[in-house]
Tab-separated table of C-alpha atoms in Angstrom:
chain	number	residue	atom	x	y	z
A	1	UNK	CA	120.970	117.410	110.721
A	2	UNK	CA	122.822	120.250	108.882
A	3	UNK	CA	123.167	120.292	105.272
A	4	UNK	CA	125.929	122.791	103.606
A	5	UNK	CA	127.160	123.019	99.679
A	6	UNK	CA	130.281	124.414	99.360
A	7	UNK	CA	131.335	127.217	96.865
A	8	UNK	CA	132.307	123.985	94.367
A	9	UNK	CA	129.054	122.178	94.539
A	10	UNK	CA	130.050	119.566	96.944
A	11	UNK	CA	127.530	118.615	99.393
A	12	UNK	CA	128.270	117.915	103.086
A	13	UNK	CA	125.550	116.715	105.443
A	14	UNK	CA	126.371	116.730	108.931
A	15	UNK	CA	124.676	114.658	111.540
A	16	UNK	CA	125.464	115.346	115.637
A	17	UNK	CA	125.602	111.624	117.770
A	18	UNK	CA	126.996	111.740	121.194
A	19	UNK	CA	129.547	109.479	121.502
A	20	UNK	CA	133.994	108.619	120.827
A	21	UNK	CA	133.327	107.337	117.124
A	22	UNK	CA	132.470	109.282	113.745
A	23	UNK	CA	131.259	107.286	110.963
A	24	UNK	CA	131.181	109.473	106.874
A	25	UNK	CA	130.159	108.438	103.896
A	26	UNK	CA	131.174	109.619	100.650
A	27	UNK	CA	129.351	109.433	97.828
A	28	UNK	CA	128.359	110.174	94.082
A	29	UNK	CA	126.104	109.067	91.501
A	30	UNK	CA	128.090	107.286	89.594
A	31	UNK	CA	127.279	103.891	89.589
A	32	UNK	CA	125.818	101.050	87.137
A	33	UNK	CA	123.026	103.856	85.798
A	34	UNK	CA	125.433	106.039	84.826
A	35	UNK	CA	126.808	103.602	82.588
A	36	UNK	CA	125.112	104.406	79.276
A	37	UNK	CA	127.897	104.900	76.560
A	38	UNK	CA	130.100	102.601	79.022
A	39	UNK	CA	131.042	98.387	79.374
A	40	UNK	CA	128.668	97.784	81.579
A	41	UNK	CA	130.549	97.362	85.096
A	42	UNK	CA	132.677	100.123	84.553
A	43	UNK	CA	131.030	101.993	87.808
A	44	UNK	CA	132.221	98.726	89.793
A	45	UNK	CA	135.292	98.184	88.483
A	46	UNK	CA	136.734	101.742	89.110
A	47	UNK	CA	134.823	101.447	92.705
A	48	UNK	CA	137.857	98.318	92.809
A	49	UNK	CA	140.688	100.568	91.252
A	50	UNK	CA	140.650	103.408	93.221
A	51	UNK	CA	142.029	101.595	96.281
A	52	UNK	CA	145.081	100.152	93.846
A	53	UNK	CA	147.094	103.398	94.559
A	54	UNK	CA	146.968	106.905	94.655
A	55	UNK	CA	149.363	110.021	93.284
A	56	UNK	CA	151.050	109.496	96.696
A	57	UNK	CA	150.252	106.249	97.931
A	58	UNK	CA	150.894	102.686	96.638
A	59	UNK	CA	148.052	99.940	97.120
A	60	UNK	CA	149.898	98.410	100.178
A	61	UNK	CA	150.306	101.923	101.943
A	62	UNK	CA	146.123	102.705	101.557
A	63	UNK	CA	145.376	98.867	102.724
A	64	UNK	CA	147.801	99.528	105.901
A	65	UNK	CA	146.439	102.364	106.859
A	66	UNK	CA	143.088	101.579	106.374
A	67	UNK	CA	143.650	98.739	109.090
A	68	UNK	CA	145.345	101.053	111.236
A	69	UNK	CA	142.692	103.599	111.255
A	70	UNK	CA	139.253	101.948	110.869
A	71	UNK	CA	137.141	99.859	113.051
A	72	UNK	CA	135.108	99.441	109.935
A	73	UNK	CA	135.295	100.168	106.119
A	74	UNK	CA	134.387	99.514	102.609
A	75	UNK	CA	132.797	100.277	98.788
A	76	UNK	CA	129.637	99.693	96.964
A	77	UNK	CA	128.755	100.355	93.907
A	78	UNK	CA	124.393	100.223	93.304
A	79	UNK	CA	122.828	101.065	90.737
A	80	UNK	CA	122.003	104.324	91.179
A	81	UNK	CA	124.981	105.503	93.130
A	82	UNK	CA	128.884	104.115	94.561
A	83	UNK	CA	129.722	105.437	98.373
A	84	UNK	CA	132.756	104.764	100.288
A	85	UNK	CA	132.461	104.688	103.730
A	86	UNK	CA	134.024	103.945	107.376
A	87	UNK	CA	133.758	103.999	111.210
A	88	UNK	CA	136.550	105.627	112.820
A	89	UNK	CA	137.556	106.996	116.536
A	90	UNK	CA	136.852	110.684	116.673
A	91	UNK	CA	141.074	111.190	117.310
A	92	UNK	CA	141.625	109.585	113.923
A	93	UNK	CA	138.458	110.849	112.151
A	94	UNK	CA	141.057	113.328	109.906
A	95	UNK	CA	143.596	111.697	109.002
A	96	UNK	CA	140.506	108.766	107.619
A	97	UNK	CA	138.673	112.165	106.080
A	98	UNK	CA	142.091	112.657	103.879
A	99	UNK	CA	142.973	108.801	103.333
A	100	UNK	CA	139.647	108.609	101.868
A	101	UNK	CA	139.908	112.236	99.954
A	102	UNK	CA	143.134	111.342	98.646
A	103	UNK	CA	141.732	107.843	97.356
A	104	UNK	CA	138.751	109.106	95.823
A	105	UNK	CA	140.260	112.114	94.128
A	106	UNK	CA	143.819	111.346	93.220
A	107	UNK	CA	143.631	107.525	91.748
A	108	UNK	CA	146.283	106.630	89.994
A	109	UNK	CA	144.817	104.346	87.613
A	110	UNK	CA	147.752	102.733	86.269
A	111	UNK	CA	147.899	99.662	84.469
A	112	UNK	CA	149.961	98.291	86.728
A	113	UNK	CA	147.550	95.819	88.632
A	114	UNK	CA	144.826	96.246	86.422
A	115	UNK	CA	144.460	93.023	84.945
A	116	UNK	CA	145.008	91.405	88.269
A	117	UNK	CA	141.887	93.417	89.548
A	118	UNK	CA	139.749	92.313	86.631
A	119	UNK	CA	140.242	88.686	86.989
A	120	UNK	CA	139.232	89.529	91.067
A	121	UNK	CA	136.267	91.040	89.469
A	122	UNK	CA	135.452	88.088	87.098
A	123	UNK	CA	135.664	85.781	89.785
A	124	UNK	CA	132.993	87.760	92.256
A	125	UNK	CA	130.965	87.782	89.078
A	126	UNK	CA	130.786	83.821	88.670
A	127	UNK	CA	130.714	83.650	92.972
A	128	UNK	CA	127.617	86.226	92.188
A	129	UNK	CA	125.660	83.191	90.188
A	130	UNK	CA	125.763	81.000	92.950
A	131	UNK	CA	124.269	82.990	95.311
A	132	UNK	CA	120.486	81.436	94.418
A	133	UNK	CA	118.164	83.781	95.795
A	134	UNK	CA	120.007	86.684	94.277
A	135	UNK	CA	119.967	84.701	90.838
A	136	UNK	CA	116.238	84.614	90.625
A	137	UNK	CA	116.031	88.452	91.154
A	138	UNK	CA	118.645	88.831	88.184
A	139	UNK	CA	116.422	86.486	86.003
A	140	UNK	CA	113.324	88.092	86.697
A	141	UNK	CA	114.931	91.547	85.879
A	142	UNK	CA	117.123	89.921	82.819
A	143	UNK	CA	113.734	88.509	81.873
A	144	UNK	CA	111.038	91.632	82.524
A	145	UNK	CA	113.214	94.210	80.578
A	146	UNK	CA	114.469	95.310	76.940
A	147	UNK	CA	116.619	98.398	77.987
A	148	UNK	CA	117.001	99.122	81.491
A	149	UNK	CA	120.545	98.924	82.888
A	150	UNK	CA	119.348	96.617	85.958
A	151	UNK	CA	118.550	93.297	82.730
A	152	UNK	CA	122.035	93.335	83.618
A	153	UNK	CA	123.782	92.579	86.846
A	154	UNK	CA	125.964	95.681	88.815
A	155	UNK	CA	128.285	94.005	88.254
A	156	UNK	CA	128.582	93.511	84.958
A	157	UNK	CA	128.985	90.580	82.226
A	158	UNK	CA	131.618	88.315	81.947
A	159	UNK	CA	132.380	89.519	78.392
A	160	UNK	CA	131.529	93.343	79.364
A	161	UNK	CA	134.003	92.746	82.422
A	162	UNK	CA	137.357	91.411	80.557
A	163	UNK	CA	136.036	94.573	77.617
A	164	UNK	CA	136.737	97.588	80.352
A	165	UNK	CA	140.207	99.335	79.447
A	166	UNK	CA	142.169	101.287	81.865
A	167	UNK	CA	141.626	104.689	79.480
A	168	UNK	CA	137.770	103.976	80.057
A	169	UNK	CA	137.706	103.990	83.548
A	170	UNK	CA	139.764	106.891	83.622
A	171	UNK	CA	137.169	108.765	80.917
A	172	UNK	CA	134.026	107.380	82.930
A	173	UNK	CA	135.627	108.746	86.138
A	174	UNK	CA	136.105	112.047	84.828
A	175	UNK	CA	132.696	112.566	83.622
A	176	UNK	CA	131.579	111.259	87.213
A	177	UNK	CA	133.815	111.901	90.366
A	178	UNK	CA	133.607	115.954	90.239
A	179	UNK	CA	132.690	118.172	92.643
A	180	UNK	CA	129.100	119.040	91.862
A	181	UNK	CA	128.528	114.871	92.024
A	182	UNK	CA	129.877	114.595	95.562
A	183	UNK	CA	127.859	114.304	98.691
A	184	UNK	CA	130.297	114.064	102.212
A	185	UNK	CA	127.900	112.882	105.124
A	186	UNK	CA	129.733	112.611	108.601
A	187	UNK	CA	128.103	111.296	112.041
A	188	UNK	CA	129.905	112.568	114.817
A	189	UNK	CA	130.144	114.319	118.209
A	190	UNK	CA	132.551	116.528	116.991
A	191	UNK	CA	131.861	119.839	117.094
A	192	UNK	CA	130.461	121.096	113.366
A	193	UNK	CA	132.639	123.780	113.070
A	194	UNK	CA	135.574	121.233	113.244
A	195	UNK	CA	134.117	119.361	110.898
A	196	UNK	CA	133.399	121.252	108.607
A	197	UNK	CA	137.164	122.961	108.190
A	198	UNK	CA	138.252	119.181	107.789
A	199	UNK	CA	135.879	119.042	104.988
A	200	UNK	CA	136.779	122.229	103.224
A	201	UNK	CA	140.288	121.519	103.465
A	202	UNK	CA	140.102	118.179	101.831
A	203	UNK	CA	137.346	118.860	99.504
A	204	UNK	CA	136.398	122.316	99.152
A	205	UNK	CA	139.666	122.983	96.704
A	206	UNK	CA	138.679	120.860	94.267
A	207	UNK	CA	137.732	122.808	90.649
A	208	UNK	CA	134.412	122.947	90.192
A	209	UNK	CA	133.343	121.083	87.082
A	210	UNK	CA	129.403	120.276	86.374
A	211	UNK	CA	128.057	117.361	84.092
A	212	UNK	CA	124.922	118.306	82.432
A	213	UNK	CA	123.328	114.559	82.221
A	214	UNK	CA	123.079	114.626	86.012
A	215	UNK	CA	121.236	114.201	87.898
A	216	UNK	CA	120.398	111.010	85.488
A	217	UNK	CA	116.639	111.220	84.141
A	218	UNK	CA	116.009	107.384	84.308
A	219	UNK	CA	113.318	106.409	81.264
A	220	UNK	CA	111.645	103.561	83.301
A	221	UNK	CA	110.005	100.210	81.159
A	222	UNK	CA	106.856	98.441	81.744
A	223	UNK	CA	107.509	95.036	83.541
A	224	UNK	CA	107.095	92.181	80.784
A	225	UNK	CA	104.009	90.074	82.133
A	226	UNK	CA	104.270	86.350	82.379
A	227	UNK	CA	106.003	83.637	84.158
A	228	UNK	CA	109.579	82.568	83.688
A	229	UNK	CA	111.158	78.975	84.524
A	230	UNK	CA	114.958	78.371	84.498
A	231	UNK	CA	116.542	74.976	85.195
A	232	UNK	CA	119.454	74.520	87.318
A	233	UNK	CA	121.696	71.979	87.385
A	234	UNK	CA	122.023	70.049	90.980
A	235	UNK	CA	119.368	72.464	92.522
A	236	UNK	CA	117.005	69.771	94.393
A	237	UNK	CA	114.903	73.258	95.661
A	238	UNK	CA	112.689	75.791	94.089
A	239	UNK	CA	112.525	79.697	94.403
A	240	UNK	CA	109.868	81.623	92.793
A	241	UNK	CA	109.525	85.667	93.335
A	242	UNK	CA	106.734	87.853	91.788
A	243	UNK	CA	107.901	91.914	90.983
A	244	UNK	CA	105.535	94.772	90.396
A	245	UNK	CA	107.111	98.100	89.323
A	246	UNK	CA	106.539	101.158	91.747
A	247	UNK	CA	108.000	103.558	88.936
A	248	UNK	CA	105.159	106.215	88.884
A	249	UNK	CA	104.647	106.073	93.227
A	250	UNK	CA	105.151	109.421	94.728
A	251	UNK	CA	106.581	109.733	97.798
A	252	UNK	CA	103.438	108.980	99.969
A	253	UNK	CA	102.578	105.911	98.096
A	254	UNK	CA	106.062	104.682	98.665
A	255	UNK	CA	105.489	105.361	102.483
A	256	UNK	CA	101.882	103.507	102.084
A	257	UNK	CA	103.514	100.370	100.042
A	258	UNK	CA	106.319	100.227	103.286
A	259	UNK	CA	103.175	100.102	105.559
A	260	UNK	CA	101.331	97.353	103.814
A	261	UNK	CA	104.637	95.209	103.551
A	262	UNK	CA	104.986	95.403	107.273
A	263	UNK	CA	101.937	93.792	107.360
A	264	UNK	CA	101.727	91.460	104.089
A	265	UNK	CA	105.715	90.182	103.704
A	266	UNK	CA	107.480	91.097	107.191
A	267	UNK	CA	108.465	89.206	110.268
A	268	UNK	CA	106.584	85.790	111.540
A	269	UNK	CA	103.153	87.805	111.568
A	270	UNK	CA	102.714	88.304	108.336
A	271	UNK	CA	99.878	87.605	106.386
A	272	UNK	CA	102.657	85.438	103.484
A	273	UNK	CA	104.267	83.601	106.167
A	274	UNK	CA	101.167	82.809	108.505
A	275	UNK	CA	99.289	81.488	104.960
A	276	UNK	CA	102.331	80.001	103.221
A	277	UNK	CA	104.656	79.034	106.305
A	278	UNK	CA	102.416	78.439	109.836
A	279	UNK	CA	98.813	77.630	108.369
A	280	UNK	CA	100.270	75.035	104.983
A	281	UNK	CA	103.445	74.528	105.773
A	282	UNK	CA	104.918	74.720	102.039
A	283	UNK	CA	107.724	76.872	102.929
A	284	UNK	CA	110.884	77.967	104.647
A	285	UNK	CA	111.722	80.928	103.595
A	286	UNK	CA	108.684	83.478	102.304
A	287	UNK	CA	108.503	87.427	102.427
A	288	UNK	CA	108.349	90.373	100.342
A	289	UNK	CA	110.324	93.665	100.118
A	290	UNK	CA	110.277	96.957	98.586
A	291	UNK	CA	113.557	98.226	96.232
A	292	UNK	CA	112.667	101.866	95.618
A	293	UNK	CA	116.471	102.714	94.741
A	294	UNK	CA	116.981	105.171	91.383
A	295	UNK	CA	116.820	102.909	88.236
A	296	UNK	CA	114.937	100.345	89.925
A	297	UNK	CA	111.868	100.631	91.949
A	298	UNK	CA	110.076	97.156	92.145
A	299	UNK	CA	108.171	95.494	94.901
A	300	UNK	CA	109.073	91.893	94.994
A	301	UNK	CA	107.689	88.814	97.425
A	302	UNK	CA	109.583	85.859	96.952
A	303	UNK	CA	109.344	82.326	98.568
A	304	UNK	CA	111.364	79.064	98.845
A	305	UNK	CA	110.288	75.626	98.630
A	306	UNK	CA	110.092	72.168	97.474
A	307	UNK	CA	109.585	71.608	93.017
A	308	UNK	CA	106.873	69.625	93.770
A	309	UNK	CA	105.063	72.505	96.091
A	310	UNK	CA	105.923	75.616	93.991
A	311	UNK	CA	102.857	75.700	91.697
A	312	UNK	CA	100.728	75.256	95.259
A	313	UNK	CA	103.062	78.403	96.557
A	314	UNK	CA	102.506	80.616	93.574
A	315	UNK	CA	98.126	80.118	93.349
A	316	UNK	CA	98.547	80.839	97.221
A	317	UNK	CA	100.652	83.741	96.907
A	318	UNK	CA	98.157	85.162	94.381
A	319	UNK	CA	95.185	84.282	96.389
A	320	UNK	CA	96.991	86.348	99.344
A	321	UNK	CA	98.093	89.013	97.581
A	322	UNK	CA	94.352	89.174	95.774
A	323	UNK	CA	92.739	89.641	99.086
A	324	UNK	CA	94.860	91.919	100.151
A	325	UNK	CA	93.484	94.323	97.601
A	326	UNK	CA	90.672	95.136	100.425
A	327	UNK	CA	93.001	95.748	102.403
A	328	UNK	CA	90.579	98.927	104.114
A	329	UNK	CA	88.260	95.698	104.803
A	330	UNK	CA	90.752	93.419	106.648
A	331	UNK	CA	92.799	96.079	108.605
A	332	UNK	CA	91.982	97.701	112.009
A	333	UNK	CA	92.674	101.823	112.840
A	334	UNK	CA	94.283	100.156	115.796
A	335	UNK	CA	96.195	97.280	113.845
A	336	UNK	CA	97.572	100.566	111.273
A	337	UNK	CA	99.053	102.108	114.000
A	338	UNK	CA	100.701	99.124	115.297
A	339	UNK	CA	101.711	98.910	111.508
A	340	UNK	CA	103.176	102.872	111.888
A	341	UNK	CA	104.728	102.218	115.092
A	342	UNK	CA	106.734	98.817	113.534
A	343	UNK	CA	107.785	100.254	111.106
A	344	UNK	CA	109.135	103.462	112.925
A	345	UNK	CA	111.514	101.055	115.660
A	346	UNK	CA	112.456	99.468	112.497
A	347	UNK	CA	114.057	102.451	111.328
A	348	UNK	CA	115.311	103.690	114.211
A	349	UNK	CA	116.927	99.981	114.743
A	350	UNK	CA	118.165	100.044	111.373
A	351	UNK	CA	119.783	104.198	111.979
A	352	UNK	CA	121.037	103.295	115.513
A	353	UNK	CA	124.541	102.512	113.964
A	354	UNK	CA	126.248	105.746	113.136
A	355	UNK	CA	127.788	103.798	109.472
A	356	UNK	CA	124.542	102.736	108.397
A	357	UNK	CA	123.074	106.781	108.986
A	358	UNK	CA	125.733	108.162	107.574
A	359	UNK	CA	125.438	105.713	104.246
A	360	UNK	CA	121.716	106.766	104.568
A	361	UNK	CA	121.773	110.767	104.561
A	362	UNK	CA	124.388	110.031	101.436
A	363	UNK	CA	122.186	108.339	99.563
A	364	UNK	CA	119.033	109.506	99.838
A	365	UNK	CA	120.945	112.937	99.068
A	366	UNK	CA	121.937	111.288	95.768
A	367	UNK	CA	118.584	109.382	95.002
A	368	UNK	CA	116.528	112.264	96.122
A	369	UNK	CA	118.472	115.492	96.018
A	370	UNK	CA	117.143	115.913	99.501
A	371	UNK	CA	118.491	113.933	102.496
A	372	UNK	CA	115.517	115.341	105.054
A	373	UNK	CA	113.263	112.747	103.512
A	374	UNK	CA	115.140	110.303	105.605
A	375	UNK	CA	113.757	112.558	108.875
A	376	UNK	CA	110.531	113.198	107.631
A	377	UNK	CA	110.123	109.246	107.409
A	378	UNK	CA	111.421	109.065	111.154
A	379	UNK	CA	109.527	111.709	112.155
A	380	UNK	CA	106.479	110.517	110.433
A	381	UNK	CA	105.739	113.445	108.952
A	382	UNK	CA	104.970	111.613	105.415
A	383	UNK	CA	100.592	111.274	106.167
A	384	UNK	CA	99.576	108.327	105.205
A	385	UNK	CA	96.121	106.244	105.737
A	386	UNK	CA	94.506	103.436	105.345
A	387	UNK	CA	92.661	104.547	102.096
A	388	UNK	CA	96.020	105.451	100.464
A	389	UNK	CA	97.458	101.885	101.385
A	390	UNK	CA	94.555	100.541	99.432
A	391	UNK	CA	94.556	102.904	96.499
A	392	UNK	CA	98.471	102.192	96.788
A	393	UNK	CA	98.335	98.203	96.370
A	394	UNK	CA	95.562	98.704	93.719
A	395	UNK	CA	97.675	100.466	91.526
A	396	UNK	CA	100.709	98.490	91.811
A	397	UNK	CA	99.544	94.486	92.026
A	398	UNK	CA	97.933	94.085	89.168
A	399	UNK	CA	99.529	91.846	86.208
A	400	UNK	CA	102.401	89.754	87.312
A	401	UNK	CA	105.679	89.057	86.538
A	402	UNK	CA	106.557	85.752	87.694
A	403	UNK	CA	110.230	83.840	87.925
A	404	UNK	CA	110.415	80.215	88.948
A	405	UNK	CA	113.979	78.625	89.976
A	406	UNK	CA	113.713	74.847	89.934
């Protein structure tokens, strides 16, 4: 992996993978965090507007040619960041590069469609509320917070949504898409000289312009302590999920906390599913898993199961998770380094598809300012024992923060 910043404070990460396709990512952070001053949703809906037409191109040109060029492509906006990103044969791989330059730098943003694209955006919000599972993560957050940006979904509100103006997208994207915000990351076998010109020539003319906010300082907010029931109509189910915020971790105690979840929330072997699942039988669906993304940073286990079992589920859960607090007492040497070795063909699983790496070095380059984290993880060069799992776990799963679907 090569990383490069050009003379206008773009960064490109390049990443060598034998084979006919190249997969980039393009990113910035400049999604729902940055919002602040903003309707909130503004991130996502100009993530939806930039593909209405460019300078050059109308709507229907950019959707043809996207067919015509990519096995595979799409947006997200996240909290902490919005990347658009794409699989495409090496052959094609610059004519995509501009497509996607042109797009992200020369929107239109013209009225025209606009309202259209709102009422899209309205409708995935009320699809959003359906989705159960996700819905008890937003209450829990909605619930556990005063100020942080994620009481809120991505997304947006309802009201916040049909509040966005076309002259606010256009002032949030100015303050956001510049050069010193933009991270290129391209997987490829072609030759990184090649690349690299392709890169300059769409990107590296761009003015240089620098916004002093970023990156964003997040100011993160004690999770409120408790339990929290919602009633919903026609739901014959319950879902219940606990949170812990992982705020204050540094680096090694994130690695640690991934560790312990292989062990306490992942796959049929793990200590929630053999209690809650295989030994009790209370439950489907039971896990746990780490969000360590800017803005967030909460460990959550969650669980599905019948109204009349929950309250069993959630004293189990706690009884789990309290004996897990020893964990140097229940855990082998040899069993940790099963743990390590899980969790490394995990990753290397998860990397093996050249979209998903290139998405990766992006992001971590815009959570972290430094994509080698994600090869010091691979490479297991992060040290971690079984001490600092249990020092980790102490610190973290203390008081919790309880929602309850039913």
């Amino acid at each position: 992996m090569k990383k490069f910043v050009l003379d206008n404070g773009v960064r490109f990460i390049y990443k060598y993978r034998e084979g006919e396709i190249t997969s980039f990512s393009i990113g910035l952070e400049a999604g729902a965090n940055s919002e602040d001053g903003y309707n909130l949703g503004v991130a996502h809906a100009l993530e939806h507007m930039v593909f209405k037409g460019t300078k050059t191109k109308s709507e229907d040109e950019i959707n043809k040619d996207c067919d015509r060029l990519f096995g595979f492509n799409n947006a997200m906006t996240n909290f902490p960041y919005v990347i658009y990103y794409g699989t495409i044969t090496n052959d094609d791989f610059y004519e995509g590069l501009r497509l996607y330059g042109d797009i992200i730098l020369n929107p239109s943003l013209k009225e025209t469609g606009f309202k259209e694209e709102i009422s899209v955006i309205l409708e995935e919000c009320r699809e959003w509320k359906e989705d159960l599972d996700q819905l008890c993560e937003d209450e829990v957050f909605y619930n556990s917070f005063s100020k942080r940006r994620i009481k809120e979904i991505i997304i947006g509100t309802e009201e916040s949504i049909k509040n966005i103006t076309i002259d606010e997208l256009k002032r949030f994207y100015n303050e956001f898409y510049i050069s010193t915000n933009l991270v290129v990351s391209v997987v490829t076998s072609i030759p990184l000289e090649d690349v690299y010109d392709k890169i300059y020539e769409v990107f590296g003319k761009i003015t240089k312009k620098v916004n002093k906010k970023l990156p964003l300082n997040i100011t993160y907010e004690d999770n409120k302590k408790g339990t929290f029931e919602k009633e919903i109509l026609g739901f014959k189910g319950s879902k219940i999920i606990f949170v812990y915020d992982i705020s204050h971790l540094n680096i090694e105690e994130i690695e640690a906390l991934k560790l312990f979840n292989m062990w306490f929330g992942e796959g049929v072997s793990s200590k929630l599913y053999d209690e809650i699942r295989s030994k009790n039988g209370l439950a489907y669906d039971v896990g746990s898993y780490i969000k360590n993304e800017k803005g967030i940073k909460e460990f959550i286990i969650y669980c599905s199961s019948s109204k009349e079992n929950i309250l069993k589920v959630s004293h189990l859960i706690k009884r789990v998770k309290r004996e897990s607090l020893e964990f140097s007492k229940i855990i082998s040497h040899e069993n940790f380094n099963l743990l390590k070795k899980r969790l490394k063909l995990k990753r290397a699983l998860d990397l093996e598809k050249s979209i998903v790496l290139a998405n990766r070095l992006t992001i971590y380059e815009i959570m972290y300012s430094d994509c080698s984290i994600l090869e010091d993880e691979l490479l297991e060069k992060i040290f971690v024992d079984i001490d600092l799992v249990e020092k980790t776990i102490n610190k973290i799963l203390k008081e919790d923060t309880i929602q309850i679907l039913k």
